[in-house]
Amino acid sequence: MHYHFPMQSTVESKPESLLSKENNAAPPETRPTQPLPLVLLKAMRPKQWAKNILLFAGLLFSLKFTEWNAIWRSFAGFALFCMLSSIVYLMNDLRDREKDRLNPRTMNRPIASGALKPSIAIAALVVMVPITFVLSYWLSPWFALVGAIYLAKDVAYSFGLKHVVILDVFLIAAGFTLRAVAGALAIGVAISTWLYVVTSLGALFLALNKRKHEVLLLGEDGKSHRKVLDEYSPALIDEMLAVVTASTVMAYSLYTFTADNLPRALRENHLMMLTIPFVLYGIFRYLYLVYQKNVGSSPEEVLFRDRPLLICGVLWALTAVSLLYFFRS
């Protein structure tokens, strides 16, 4: 079924009081100025850093979450990937600042609104890029290489590949996989094949649901928002989601009792399978939010705003950590 939510309706549906506030808002040049460091931090989009939590997967599943050396290296990798993410966001906002000023969703971004001068954003990039890669190389040359691939991937995506149907969702998913790989390289552990498979499929699940949400929300107006949406239809995305969702569940289920890096006790007793219900619920809950509640454009916001999904994630993590800790010998 194709749902069409015209762009104009989102404005008309706002409460009168909210519209009044927006209409009476001071233009950018008359608004109270914020300290430059705070404006720059906002432009770096710290809310998006939640995606980098995936770097801790290597720490968890390598059973090194009680070793101080591995812990600080994981946090260092997390911080460096936050900087890499912010570099990409600053580059995108510099490139799209004229276009962002015309979009109600992006017009208040610091660069588009004029709160952050392009020259200052460029200066920040000149400082951040070399420092980030020098520190990345110091942490691990292989970690630095993955960081470079991640940055090149995002630049290629922003400058054209985001308009290529199907390839766009694969590139979004690749960002999550690279995070997981970088987390393992940061602490110097072997990368399990299951890390690639489960992470890639789970990331594809999120990327396809992102496109599904955009297609349902924007309908025929989607092309003006994102050119590639004209190539997708709800039926096409549903078919791809059916394959990816089933594959994700199967891959994770197989991991719980066949992965070589699991402790012997867990492999023999199959206790890791106790985490499967949490994964199933999380997937079903996410589908419910996309199809029934029309959310899903930002996976990290969905996770932290939806309480049942957040509780499910916490319970999964607690169960997995407990099993891996008490049966690690």
PDB file of N, CA, C and O in Angstrom, residues 194-230:
ATOM      1  N   TRP A 194      31.488 -13.845  11.469  1.00  0.00           N
ATOM      2  CA  TRP A 194      30.136 -13.513  11.917  1.00  0.00           C
ATOM      3  C   TRP A 194      29.984 -12.017  12.153  1.00  0.00           C
ATOM      4  O   TRP A 194      28.881 -11.471  12.034  1.00  0.00           O
ATOM      5  N   LEU A 195      31.080 -11.347  12.485  1.00  0.00           N
ATOM      6  CA  LEU A 195      31.019  -9.902  12.662  1.00  0.00           C
ATOM      7  C   LEU A 195      30.639  -9.225  11.358  1.00  0.00           C
ATOM      8  O   LEU A 195      29.811  -8.308  11.334  1.00  0.00           O
ATOM      9  N   TYR A 196      31.240  -9.691  10.269  1.00  0.00           N
ATOM     10  CA  TYR A 196      30.899  -9.137   8.961  1.00  0.00           C
ATOM     11  C   TYR A 196      29.445  -9.435   8.591  1.00  0.00           C
ATOM     12  O   TYR A 196      28.693  -8.548   8.174  1.00  0.00           O
ATOM     13  N   VAL A 197      29.058 -10.700   8.730  1.00  0.00           N
ATOM     14  CA  VAL A 197      27.745 -11.135   8.240  1.00  0.00           C
ATOM     15  C   VAL A 197      26.601 -10.489   9.021  1.00  0.00           C
ATOM     16  O   VAL A 197      25.698  -9.871   8.441  1.00  0.00           O
ATOM     17  N   VAL A 198      26.639 -10.641  10.349  1.00  0.00           N
ATOM     18  CA  VAL A 198      25.535 -10.137  11.170  1.00  0.00           C
ATOM     19  C   VAL A 198      25.454  -8.614  11.121  1.00  0.00           C
ATOM     20  O   VAL A 198      24.370  -8.039  10.966  1.00  0.00           O
ATOM     21  N   THR A 199      26.610  -7.957  11.238  1.00  0.00           N
ATOM     22  CA  THR A 199      26.616  -6.496  11.208  1.00  0.00           C
ATOM     23  C   THR A 199      26.149  -5.965   9.865  1.00  0.00           C
ATOM     24  O   THR A 199      25.355  -5.014   9.791  1.00  0.00           O
ATOM     25  N   SER A 200      26.606  -6.557   8.777  1.00  0.00           N
ATOM     26  CA  SER A 200      26.222  -6.091   7.444  1.00  0.00           C
ATOM     27  C   SER A 200      24.728  -6.268   7.199  1.00  0.00           C
ATOM     28  O   SER A 200      24.056  -5.367   6.680  1.00  0.00           O
ATOM     29  N   LEU A 201      24.204  -7.422   7.571  1.00  0.00           N
ATOM     30  CA  LEU A 201      22.774  -7.665   7.375  1.00  0.00           C
ATOM     31  C   LEU A 201      21.929  -6.748   8.264  1.00  0.00           C
ATOM     32  O   LEU A 201      20.915  -6.188   7.823  1.00  0.00           O
ATOM     33  N   GLY A 202      22.352  -6.589   9.521  1.00  0.00           N
ATOM     34  CA  GLY A 202      21.624  -5.693  10.417  1.00  0.00           C
ATOM     35  C   GLY A 202      21.654  -4.256   9.919  1.00  0.00           C
ATOM     36  O   GLY A 202      20.653  -3.531  10.005  1.00  0.00           O
ATOM     37  N   ALA A 203      22.794  -3.835   9.375  1.00  0.00           N
ATOM     38  CA  ALA A 203      22.910  -2.476   8.846  1.00  0.00           C
ATOM     39  C   ALA A 203      22.045  -2.297   7.599  1.00  0.00           C
ATOM     40  O   ALA A 203      21.434  -1.242   7.398  1.00  0.00           O
ATOM     41  N   LEU A 204      21.990  -3.313   6.754  1.00  0.00           N
ATOM     42  CA  LEU A 204      21.110  -3.252   5.582  1.00  0.00           C
ATOM     43  C   LEU A 204      19.650  -3.158   5.997  1.00  0.00           C
ATOM     44  O   LEU A 204      18.848  -2.449   5.380  1.00  0.00           O
ATOM     45  N   PHE A 205      19.306  -3.862   7.063  1.00  0.00           N
ATOM     46  CA  PHE A 205      17.951  -3.785   7.610  1.00  0.00           C
ATOM     47  C   PHE A 205      17.608  -2.349   8.004  1.00  0.00           C
ATOM     48  O   PHE A 205      16.532  -1.839   7.677  1.00  0.00           O
ATOM     49  N   LEU A 206      18.534  -1.677   8.687  1.00  0.00           N
ATOM     50  CA  LEU A 206      18.301  -0.295   9.104  1.00  0.00           C
ATOM     51  C   LEU A 206      18.251   0.646   7.902  1.00  0.00           C
ATOM     52  O   LEU A 206      17.409   1.556   7.839  1.00  0.00           O
ATOM     53  N   ALA A 207      19.152   0.442   6.934  1.00  0.00           N
ATOM     54  CA  ALA A 207      19.198   1.324   5.765  1.00  0.00           C
ATOM     55  C   ALA A 207      17.926   1.206   4.924  1.00  0.00           C
ATOM     56  O   ALA A 207      17.382   2.214   4.456  1.00  0.00           O
ATOM     57  N   LEU A 208      17.445  -0.007   4.734  1.00  0.00           N
ATOM     58  CA  LEU A 208      16.221  -0.201   3.956  1.00  0.00           C
ATOM     59  C   LEU A 208      15.008   0.377   4.681  1.00  0.00           C
ATOM     60  O   LEU A 208      14.103   0.941   4.050  1.00  0.00           O
ATOM     61  N   ASN A 209      14.990   0.241   5.995  1.00  0.00           N
ATOM     62  CA  ASN A 209      13.887   0.834   6.753  1.00  0.00           C
ATOM     63  C   ASN A 209      13.938   2.359   6.707  1.00  0.00           C
ATOM     64  O   ASN A 209      12.895   3.018   6.727  1.00  0.00           O
ATOM     65  N   LYS A 210      15.126   2.913   6.629  1.00  0.00           N
ATOM     66  CA  LYS A 210      15.272   4.367   6.465  1.00  0.00           C
ATOM     67  C   LYS A 210      14.636   4.800   5.148  1.00  0.00           C
ATOM     68  O   LYS A 210      13.874   5.771   5.094  1.00  0.00           O
ATOM     69  N   ARG A 211      14.933   4.070   4.074  1.00  0.00           N
ATOM     70  CA  ARG A 211      14.341   4.397   2.774  1.00  0.00           C
ATOM     71  C   ARG A 211      12.831   4.146   2.795  1.00  0.00           C
ATOM     72  O   ARG A 211      12.053   4.909   2.211  1.00  0.00           O
ATOM     73  N   LYS A 212      12.398   3.100   3.478  1.00  0.00           N
ATOM     74  CA  LYS A 212      10.969   2.803   3.573  1.00  0.00           C
ATOM     75  C   LYS A 212      10.235   3.951   4.250  1.00  0.00           C
ATOM     76  O   LYS A 212       9.177   4.388   3.788  1.00  0.00           O
ATOM     77  N   HIS A 213      10.803   4.442   5.341  1.00  0.00           N
ATOM     78  CA  HIS A 213      10.193   5.559   6.061  1.00  0.00           C
ATOM     79  C   HIS A 213      10.089   6.788   5.161  1.00  0.00           C
ATOM     80  O   HIS A 213       9.064   7.475   5.134  1.00  0.00           O
ATOM     81  N   GLU A 214      11.152   7.075   4.412  1.00  0.00           N
ATOM     82  CA  GLU A 214      11.148   8.250   3.540  1.00  0.00           C
ATOM     83  C   GLU A 214      10.123   8.118   2.429  1.00  0.00           C
ATOM     84  O   GLU A 214       9.429   9.087   2.091  1.00  0.00           O
ATOM     85  N   VAL A 215       9.994   6.919   1.864  1.00  0.00           N
ATOM     86  CA  VAL A 215       9.021   6.704   0.788  1.00  0.00           C
ATOM     87  C   VAL A 215       7.604   6.849   1.318  1.00  0.00           C
ATOM     88  O   VAL A 215       6.741   7.481   0.685  1.00  0.00           O
ATOM     89  N   LEU A 216       7.328   6.267   2.493  1.00  0.00           N
ATOM     90  CA  LEU A 216       5.984   6.363   3.064  1.00  0.00           C
ATOM     91  C   LEU A 216       5.650   7.798   3.462  1.00  0.00           C
ATOM     92  O   LEU A 216       4.520   8.261   3.259  1.00  0.00           O
ATOM     93  N   LEU A 217       6.619   8.492   4.023  1.00  0.00           N
ATOM     94  CA  LEU A 217       6.363   9.833   4.530  1.00  0.00           C
ATOM     95  C   LEU A 217       6.213  10.857   3.416  1.00  0.00           C
ATOM     96  O   LEU A 217       5.305  11.694   3.442  1.00  0.00           O
ATOM     97  N   LEU A 218       7.080  10.776   2.415  1.00  0.00           N
ATOM     98  CA  LEU A 218       7.122  11.828   1.400  1.00  0.00           C
ATOM     99  C   LEU A 218       6.303  11.521   0.161  1.00  0.00           C
ATOM    100  O   LEU A 218       5.889  12.437  -0.549  1.00  0.00           O
ATOM    101  N   GLY A 219       6.064  10.239  -0.122  1.00  0.00           N
ATOM    102  CA  GLY A 219       5.259   9.881  -1.284  1.00  0.00           C
ATOM    103  C   GLY A 219       5.822  10.451  -2.574  1.00  0.00           C
ATOM    104  O   GLY A 219       7.008  10.344  -2.862  1.00  0.00           O
ATOM    105  N   GLU A 220       4.983  11.110  -3.362  1.00  0.00           N
ATOM    106  CA  GLU A 220       5.401  11.647  -4.659  1.00  0.00           C
ATOM    107  C   GLU A 220       6.334  12.845  -4.513  1.00  0.00           C
ATOM    108  O   GLU A 220       6.990  13.244  -5.473  1.00  0.00           O
ATOM    109  N   ASP A 221       6.390  13.432  -3.333  1.00  0.00           N
ATOM    110  CA  ASP A 221       7.284  14.562  -3.103  1.00  0.00           C
ATOM    111  C   ASP A 221       8.702  14.105  -2.759  1.00  0.00           C
ATOM    112  O   ASP A 221       9.580  14.941  -2.533  1.00  0.00           O
ATOM    113  N   GLY A 222       8.906  12.797  -2.679  1.00  0.00           N
ATOM    114  CA  GLY A 222      10.198  12.278  -2.250  1.00  0.00           C
ATOM    115  C   GLY A 222      11.352  12.676  -3.142  1.00  0.00           C
ATOM    116  O   GLY A 222      12.453  12.924  -2.672  1.00  0.00           O
ATOM    117  N   LYS A 223      11.112  12.778  -4.448  1.00  0.00           N
ATOM    118  CA  LYS A 223      12.187  13.090  -5.386  1.00  0.00           C
ATOM    119  C   LYS A 223      12.792  14.454  -5.099  1.00  0.00           C
ATOM    120  O   LYS A 223      13.997  14.659  -5.251  1.00  0.00           O
ATOM    121  N   SER A 224      11.953  15.409  -4.682  1.00  0.00           N
ATOM    122  CA  SER A 224      12.465  16.745  -4.389  1.00  0.00           C
ATOM    123  C   SER A 224      13.324  16.749  -3.124  1.00  0.00           C
ATOM    124  O   SER A 224      14.178  17.611  -2.947  1.00  0.00           O
ATOM    125  N   HIS A 225      13.067  15.797  -2.248  1.00  0.00           N
ATOM    126  CA  HIS A 225      13.845  15.687  -1.017  1.00  0.00           C
ATOM    127  C   HIS A 225      15.126  14.881  -1.245  1.00  0.00           C
ATOM    128  O   HIS A 225      16.200  15.260  -0.795  1.00  0.00           O
ATOM    129  N   ARG A 226      15.017  13.764  -1.950  1.00  0.00           N
ATOM    130  CA  ARG A 226      16.150  12.890  -2.233  1.00  0.00           C
ATOM    131  C   ARG A 226      15.901  12.227  -3.573  1.00  0.00           C
ATOM    132  O   ARG A 226      14.961  11.440  -3.723  1.00  0.00           O
ATOM    133  N   LYS A 227      16.738  12.531  -4.555  1.00  0.00           N
ATOM    134  CA  LYS A 227      16.501  12.100  -5.929  1.00  0.00           C
ATOM    135  C   LYS A 227      16.315  10.592  -6.058  1.00  0.00           C
ATOM    136  O   LYS A 227      15.473  10.110  -6.812  1.00  0.00           O
ATOM    137  N   VAL A 228      17.073   9.813  -5.293  1.00  0.00           N
ATOM    138  CA  VAL A 228      17.041   8.360  -5.435  1.00  0.00           C
ATOM    139  C   VAL A 228      15.700   7.767  -5.007  1.00  0.00           C
ATOM    140  O   VAL A 228      15.350   6.648  -5.415  1.00  0.00           O
ATOM    141  N   LEU A 229      14.916   8.484  -4.214  1.00  0.00           N
ATOM    142  CA  LEU A 229      13.630   7.957  -3.756  1.00  0.00           C
ATOM    143  C   LEU A 229      12.675   7.712  -4.909  1.00  0.00           C
ATOM    144  O   LEU A 229      11.744   6.917  -4.790  1.00  0.00           O
ATOM    145  N   ASP A 230      12.904   8.381  -6.030  1.00  0.00           N
ATOM    146  CA  ASP A 230      12.056   8.163  -7.207  1.00  0.00           C
ATOM    147  C   ASP A 230      12.250   6.767  -7.778  1.00  0.00           C
ATOM    148  O   ASP A 230      11.408   6.270  -8.536  1.00  0.00           O
TER     149      ASP A 230
END
